[in-house]
Amino acid sequence: MGKTKKKENVSSHQGSLEISHDIHSTVFPYFARWRESYGKVFVYWLGTEPFLYVAEPEFLKQATSGVLGKRWGKPDVFRHDRKPMFGEGLVMSEGDTWAQHRQIISPAFSATNLNAMLNSMAESTSSMIEEWGRLLTSGHHEIDVEDHIVRNASEIIGKTSFGISHEMGKEVFNKLRDLQVLLFKSKRLVGVPFNKLLHLRQTRAASALGKEIDEILLSIIESRKASVVSREAETFGPQEDLLGLLLEGNQRNDGGKNKKLTERELVDECKTFFFGGHETTALALTWTLLLLATNPEWQTILRQEVEEVIGGRPVDSALLTKLTKMQWVLNEALRLYAPAPNLHRQAREDIRVGEVVIPKGTNMWVDVVGLHHDPALWGDDVNEFKPERFEDSPYGGCKHRMGFLPFGFGGRICVGRNLTMFEYKIVLIQILRRFSVSVSPKYVHAPTHMLSLRPAHGVPLVLTPV
Ligand code: HEM
């Protein structure tokens, strides 16, 4: 491993429109190099842990489709590290527990339920846009959009997940952010025996932070439960946040064949929404703004679409779904800069794929960036920004359906993808209506893997009122 040094920044491009989207070897330098030598499926070891690298969609399909899907779980090596963040929430749970939770949680994310949350998304975004307007008036034409968009997304997820105030949301958000940094540091020792002992201080700090977050969330749940119980006799009306929907779903399950979620489980699911739900969506928006800044013709196309489809009407989920070109842009941004750049699994039993047997306990590491940037799947224009490739196909013309995996695959596909789509469109509509964007000369293009795929130095853009 020692010889393959991670490349420093891809480029400091001095405001030109020439930003390379050929990012695989920057984001995953070791894998890009090993792939040249060993192909798209190979075994490597992290300390004592065997990992199967996969960037071959047909292999992935054969290894995980149908009944085989149930033979994969989430890697034990990450479970302990990520416990303070996700607990036993949907992301990390398995088997019957996962199936039961998924059944209770999925309905909360239906378009009808999300429709009730659109107003609060629009309100938070309006505040961000007003702040941008004030910054412009006071002479600041450049704004690090990543920072603002992540803060806006955390406010939105705080409200849509648990209806919490901006201030309380900020407290949970800051603690989760600190936790993410601690977890990222400990990730470097995956597979090293007794690694927890080497990182004793970090492990303790992470667990303490996890407990503080749990306590805040528990107190929110307690007071919300009391309000649901006091309304027990009323008919169930639409709720305006996910916690409310889960509590009411729980209420309905009482005595039914599904078990109710315990308080501990509710806390874990809320943490999962909060963590899984704000940064990924914020990154999709941030990378999109960079792509639009370097492709101004697409700003015009989207602005026109917004005026044609929405015009002066109040925004609702049905109208948002009709913004098809915006959907292509979202897909293309998720393809070029997948916020979740890799996926993990662990074989719970021996799994046969053709002549190969994957032994029980083997970890699988799916290279999403590798798949999304593979010319054999997408053609020679793979590293170009071309939203129109999604015009006729939800897979962007990829030669294999498992070659486009921004939201994962199979039964474990992202439960929050509708929420992302709505939030993305609401935020983008407001930005495009007020500003056009271009790239600041200060921008340094350096996509970096830090659990998610982030711009290492933010995304400073120049804003001009339209
Ligand atoms: C651009 C935005 C998003 C991206 C790229 C994204 C990506 C993903 C991916 C790749 C997975 C599969 C993980 C795996 O297979 O191991 C996943 C699962 C999940 N996501 Fe998202 N996600 C996004 C937004 C959201 C939002 C807004 C929420 C909730 C508020 C959310 C909640 C979840 C949950 C709970 C799971 C676990 C599903 C399961 O295992 O059954 N995600 N997401």
PDB file of N, CA and C and ligand atoms in Angstrom, residues 74 90-91 98 102 109 157 242 272-273 276-277 280-281 284 334 339-340 343-345 405-409 411-417 419-420, ligand 1:
ATOM      1  N   LYS A  74     -24.276  -6.334   7.207  1.00  0.00           N
ATOM      2  CA  LYS A  74     -23.371  -5.188   7.259  1.00  0.00           C
ATOM      3  C   LYS A  74     -22.100  -5.599   8.010  1.00  0.00           C
ATOM      4  N   LEU A  90     -31.755   1.497  10.995  1.00  0.00           N
ATOM      5  CA  LEU A  90     -31.970   0.761   9.744  1.00  0.00           C
ATOM      6  C   LEU A  90     -30.678   0.497   8.963  1.00  0.00           C
ATOM      7  N   VAL A  91     -29.772   1.490   8.939  1.00  0.00           N
ATOM      8  CA  VAL A  91     -28.547   1.342   8.145  1.00  0.00           C
ATOM      9  C   VAL A  91     -27.726   0.134   8.601  1.00  0.00           C
ATOM     10  N   TRP A  98     -34.251  -5.837  10.708  1.00  0.00           N
ATOM     11  CA  TRP A  98     -34.205  -4.879   9.592  1.00  0.00           C
ATOM     12  C   TRP A  98     -35.547  -4.876   8.845  1.00  0.00           C
ATOM     13  N   ARG A 102     -37.909  -1.690   8.511  1.00  0.00           N
ATOM     14  CA  ARG A 102     -38.092  -1.122   7.163  1.00  0.00           C
ATOM     15  C   ARG A 102     -39.590  -0.998   6.857  1.00  0.00           C
ATOM     16  N   PHE A 109     -42.045   7.821   4.293  1.00  0.00           N
ATOM     17  CA  PHE A 109     -41.380   8.521   3.193  1.00  0.00           C
ATOM     18  C   PHE A 109     -42.216   8.543   1.910  1.00  0.00           C
ATOM     19  N   ILE A 157     -33.449  18.803   7.905  1.00  0.00           N
ATOM     20  CA  ILE A 157     -33.606  17.428   8.407  1.00  0.00           C
ATOM     21  C   ILE A 157     -34.015  17.454   9.885  1.00  0.00           C
ATOM     22  N   LEU A 242     -41.016  13.146  10.455  1.00  0.00           N
ATOM     23  CA  LEU A 242     -40.874  11.680  10.403  1.00  0.00           C
ATOM     24  C   LEU A 242     -41.108  11.042  11.763  1.00  0.00           C
ATOM     25  N   THR A 272     -30.240   7.970  12.563  1.00  0.00           N
ATOM     26  CA  THR A 272     -29.945   7.510  11.201  1.00  0.00           C
ATOM     27  C   THR A 272     -30.486   8.508  10.180  1.00  0.00           C
ATOM     28  N   PHE A 273     -31.715   8.982  10.382  1.00  0.00           N
ATOM     29  CA  PHE A 273     -32.282   9.969   9.441  1.00  0.00           C
ATOM     30  C   PHE A 273     -31.430  11.232   9.452  1.00  0.00           C
ATOM     31  N   GLY A 276     -27.893  10.234   7.995  1.00  0.00           N
ATOM     32  CA  GLY A 276     -27.975   9.773   6.597  1.00  0.00           C
ATOM     33  C   GLY A 276     -28.671  10.784   5.711  1.00  0.00           C
ATOM     34  N   GLY A 277     -29.464  11.679   6.323  1.00  0.00           N
ATOM     35  CA  GLY A 277     -30.355  12.505   5.524  1.00  0.00           C
ATOM     36  C   GLY A 277     -29.888  13.902   5.197  1.00  0.00           C
ATOM     37  N   THR A 280     -25.740  13.865   2.790  1.00  0.00           N
ATOM     38  CA  THR A 280     -25.823  13.311   1.430  1.00  0.00           C
ATOM     39  C   THR A 280     -26.593  14.262   0.507  1.00  0.00           C
ATOM     40  N   THR A 281     -27.743  14.736   0.984  1.00  0.00           N
ATOM     41  CA  THR A 281     -28.550  15.637   0.152  1.00  0.00           C
ATOM     42  C   THR A 281     -27.807  16.949  -0.080  1.00  0.00           C
ATOM     43  N   ALA A 284     -25.226  16.423  -2.725  1.00  0.00           N
ATOM     44  CA  ALA A 284     -25.811  16.354  -4.072  1.00  0.00           C
ATOM     45  C   ALA A 284     -26.046  17.777  -4.585  1.00  0.00           C
ATOM     46  N   LEU A 334     -25.331  12.914  -9.192  1.00  0.00           N
ATOM     47  CA  LEU A 334     -25.136  11.733  -8.337  1.00  0.00           C
ATOM     48  C   LEU A 334     -24.223  10.708  -9.012  1.00  0.00           C
ATOM     49  N   PRO A 339     -22.500  10.973  -3.524  1.00  0.00           N
ATOM     50  CA  PRO A 339     -22.234  11.303  -2.124  1.00  0.00           C
ATOM     51  C   PRO A 339     -21.862  10.064  -1.291  1.00  0.00           C
ATOM     52  N   ALA A 340     -22.448   8.900  -1.646  1.00  0.00           N
ATOM     53  CA  ALA A 340     -22.054   7.647  -0.974  1.00  0.00           C
ATOM     54  C   ALA A 340     -21.156   6.896  -1.970  1.00  0.00           C
ATOM     55  N   LEU A 343     -20.026   1.052  -1.060  1.00  0.00           N
ATOM     56  CA  LEU A 343     -21.008   0.316  -0.254  1.00  0.00           C
ATOM     57  C   LEU A 343     -20.318  -0.899   0.365  1.00  0.00           C
ATOM     58  N   HIS A 344     -20.800  -1.311   1.533  1.00  0.00           N
ATOM     59  CA  HIS A 344     -20.181  -2.452   2.230  1.00  0.00           C
ATOM     60  C   HIS A 344     -21.196  -3.552   2.491  1.00  0.00           C
ATOM     61  N   ARG A 345     -20.732  -4.762   2.458  1.00  0.00           N
ATOM     62  CA  ARG A 345     -21.534  -5.902   2.913  1.00  0.00           C
ATOM     63  C   ARG A 345     -20.600  -6.919   3.552  1.00  0.00           C
ATOM     64  N   LEU A 405     -25.545   3.261  -9.053  1.00  0.00           N
ATOM     65  CA  LEU A 405     -26.005   2.894  -7.705  1.00  0.00           C
ATOM     66  C   LEU A 405     -25.907   4.048  -6.694  1.00  0.00           C
ATOM     67  N   PRO A 406     -26.381   5.247  -7.029  1.00  0.00           N
ATOM     68  CA  PRO A 406     -26.212   6.334  -6.060  1.00  0.00           C
ATOM     69  C   PRO A 406     -26.957   6.081  -4.757  1.00  0.00           C
ATOM     70  N   PHE A 407     -28.054   5.336  -4.818  1.00  0.00           N
ATOM     71  CA  PHE A 407     -28.849   5.070  -3.617  1.00  0.00           C
ATOM     72  C   PHE A 407     -28.726   3.610  -3.165  1.00  0.00           C
ATOM     73  N   GLY A 408     -27.696   2.904  -3.619  1.00  0.00           N
ATOM     74  CA  GLY A 408     -27.528   1.511  -3.224  1.00  0.00           C
ATOM     75  C   GLY A 408     -28.332   0.592  -4.127  1.00  0.00           C
ATOM     76  N   PHE A 409     -28.608  -0.628  -3.634  1.00  0.00           N
ATOM     77  CA  PHE A 409     -29.276  -1.608  -4.499  1.00  0.00           C
ATOM     78  C   PHE A 409     -30.134  -2.574  -3.681  1.00  0.00           C
ATOM     79  N   GLY A 411     -33.050  -4.729  -1.751  1.00  0.00           N
ATOM     80  CA  GLY A 411     -34.003  -4.396  -0.688  1.00  0.00           C
ATOM     81  C   GLY A 411     -33.510  -3.264   0.193  1.00  0.00           C
ATOM     82  N   ARG A 412     -32.181  -3.010   0.182  1.00  0.00           N
ATOM     83  CA  ARG A 412     -31.643  -2.001   1.090  1.00  0.00           C
ATOM     84  C   ARG A 412     -31.451  -0.653   0.409  1.00  0.00           C
ATOM     85  N   ILE A 413     -32.113  -0.485  -0.730  1.00  0.00           N
ATOM     86  CA  ILE A 413     -31.998   0.798  -1.423  1.00  0.00           C
ATOM     87  C   ILE A 413     -32.457   1.924  -0.488  1.00  0.00           C
ATOM     88  N   CYS A 414     -31.863   3.093  -0.645  1.00  0.00           N
ATOM     89  CA  CYS A 414     -32.102   4.211   0.275  1.00  0.00           C
ATOM     90  C   CYS A 414     -33.596   4.484   0.474  1.00  0.00           C
ATOM     91  N   VAL A 415     -34.002   4.530   1.742  1.00  0.00           N
ATOM     92  CA  VAL A 415     -35.406   4.747   2.055  1.00  0.00           C
ATOM     93  C   VAL A 415     -35.763   6.233   1.911  1.00  0.00           C
ATOM     94  N   GLY A 416     -34.724   7.113   1.937  1.00  0.00           N
ATOM     95  CA  GLY A 416     -35.000   8.560   1.946  1.00  0.00           C
ATOM     96  C   GLY A 416     -34.877   9.223   0.584  1.00  0.00           C
ATOM     97  N   ARG A 417     -34.863   8.431  -0.509  1.00  0.00           N
ATOM     98  CA  ARG A 417     -34.556   9.059  -1.805  1.00  0.00           C
ATOM     99  C   ARG A 417     -35.644  10.026  -2.290  1.00  0.00           C
ATOM    100  N   LEU A 419     -37.387  11.968  -0.279  1.00  0.00           N
ATOM    101  CA  LEU A 419     -37.177  13.181   0.502  1.00  0.00           C
ATOM    102  C   LEU A 419     -36.053  14.002  -0.136  1.00  0.00           C
ATOM    103  N   THR A 420     -34.981  13.309  -0.513  1.00  0.00           N
ATOM    104  CA  THR A 420     -33.861  13.982  -1.179  1.00  0.00           C
ATOM    105  C   THR A 420     -34.328  14.686  -2.440  1.00  0.00           C
TER     106      THR A 420
HETATM  107  C1  HEM B   1     -28.452  12.310  -2.048  1.00  0.00           C
HETATM  108  C2  HEM B   1     -28.975  11.828  -0.935  1.00  0.00           C
HETATM  109  C3  HEM B   1     -28.781  10.426  -0.451  1.00  0.00           C
HETATM  110  C4  HEM B   1     -27.905   9.481  -0.883  1.00  0.00           C
HETATM  111  C5  HEM B   1     -26.858   9.595  -1.994  1.00  0.00           C
HETATM  112  C6  HEM B   1     -28.146   8.291  -0.091  1.00  0.00           C
HETATM  113  C7  HEM B   1     -27.471   7.103  -0.267  1.00  0.00           C
HETATM  114  C8  HEM B   1     -27.811   5.928   0.363  1.00  0.00           C
HETATM  115  C9  HEM B   1     -27.246   4.648   0.045  1.00  0.00           C
HETATM  116  C10 HEM B   1     -26.156   4.399  -0.981  1.00  0.00           C
HETATM  117  C11 HEM B   1     -27.838   3.735   0.846  1.00  0.00           C
HETATM  118  C12 HEM B   1     -27.586   2.224   0.853  1.00  0.00           C
HETATM  119  C13 HEM B   1     -26.534   1.879   1.881  1.00  0.00           C
HETATM  120  C14 HEM B   1     -26.145   0.410   1.808  1.00  0.00           C
HETATM  121  O1  HEM B   1     -26.591  -0.326   0.955  1.00  0.00           O
HETATM  122  O2  HEM B   1     -25.344   0.013   2.664  1.00  0.00           O
HETATM  123  C15 HEM B   1     -28.770   4.439   1.691  1.00  0.00           C
HETATM  124  C16 HEM B   1     -29.554   3.854   2.659  1.00  0.00           C
HETATM  125  C17 HEM B   1     -30.300   4.566   3.553  1.00  0.00           C
HETATM  126  N1  HEM B   1     -30.576   5.917   3.513  1.00  0.00           N
HETATM  127 FE1  HEM B   1     -29.939   7.224   2.115  1.00  0.00          FE
HETATM  128  N2  HEM B   1     -29.137   8.549   0.814  1.00  0.00           N
HETATM  129  C18 HEM B   1     -29.558   9.836   0.639  1.00  0.00           C
HETATM  130  C19 HEM B   1     -30.565  10.481   1.354  1.00  0.00           C
HETATM  131  C20 HEM B   1     -31.197   9.963   2.449  1.00  0.00           C
HETATM  132  C21 HEM B   1     -32.185  10.656   3.261  1.00  0.00           C
HETATM  133  C22 HEM B   1     -32.709  12.067   2.977  1.00  0.00           C
HETATM  134  C23 HEM B   1     -32.520   9.821   4.285  1.00  0.00           C
HETATM  135  C24 HEM B   1     -33.482   9.993   5.436  1.00  0.00           C
HETATM  136  C25 HEM B   1     -33.962  11.084   5.890  1.00  0.00           C
HETATM  137  C26 HEM B   1     -31.782   8.585   4.100  1.00  0.00           C
HETATM  138  C27 HEM B   1     -31.859   7.482   4.914  1.00  0.00           C
HETATM  139  C28 HEM B   1     -31.355   6.239   4.589  1.00  0.00           C
HETATM  140  C29 HEM B   1     -31.602   5.044   5.377  1.00  0.00           C
HETATM  141  C30 HEM B   1     -32.426   4.966   6.658  1.00  0.00           C
HETATM  142  C31 HEM B   1     -30.936   3.993   4.716  1.00  0.00           C
HETATM  143  C32 HEM B   1     -30.882   2.526   5.154  1.00  0.00           C
HETATM  144  C33 HEM B   1     -31.873   1.719   4.333  1.00  0.00           C
HETATM  145  C34 HEM B   1     -31.838   0.231   4.644  1.00  0.00           C
HETATM  146  O3  HEM B   1     -30.771  -0.308   4.942  1.00  0.00           O
HETATM  147  O4  HEM B   1     -32.909  -0.365   4.566  1.00  0.00           O
HETATM  148  N3  HEM B   1     -30.993   8.714   2.986  1.00  0.00           N
HETATM  149  N4  HEM B   1     -28.759   5.773   1.368  1.00  0.00           N
END
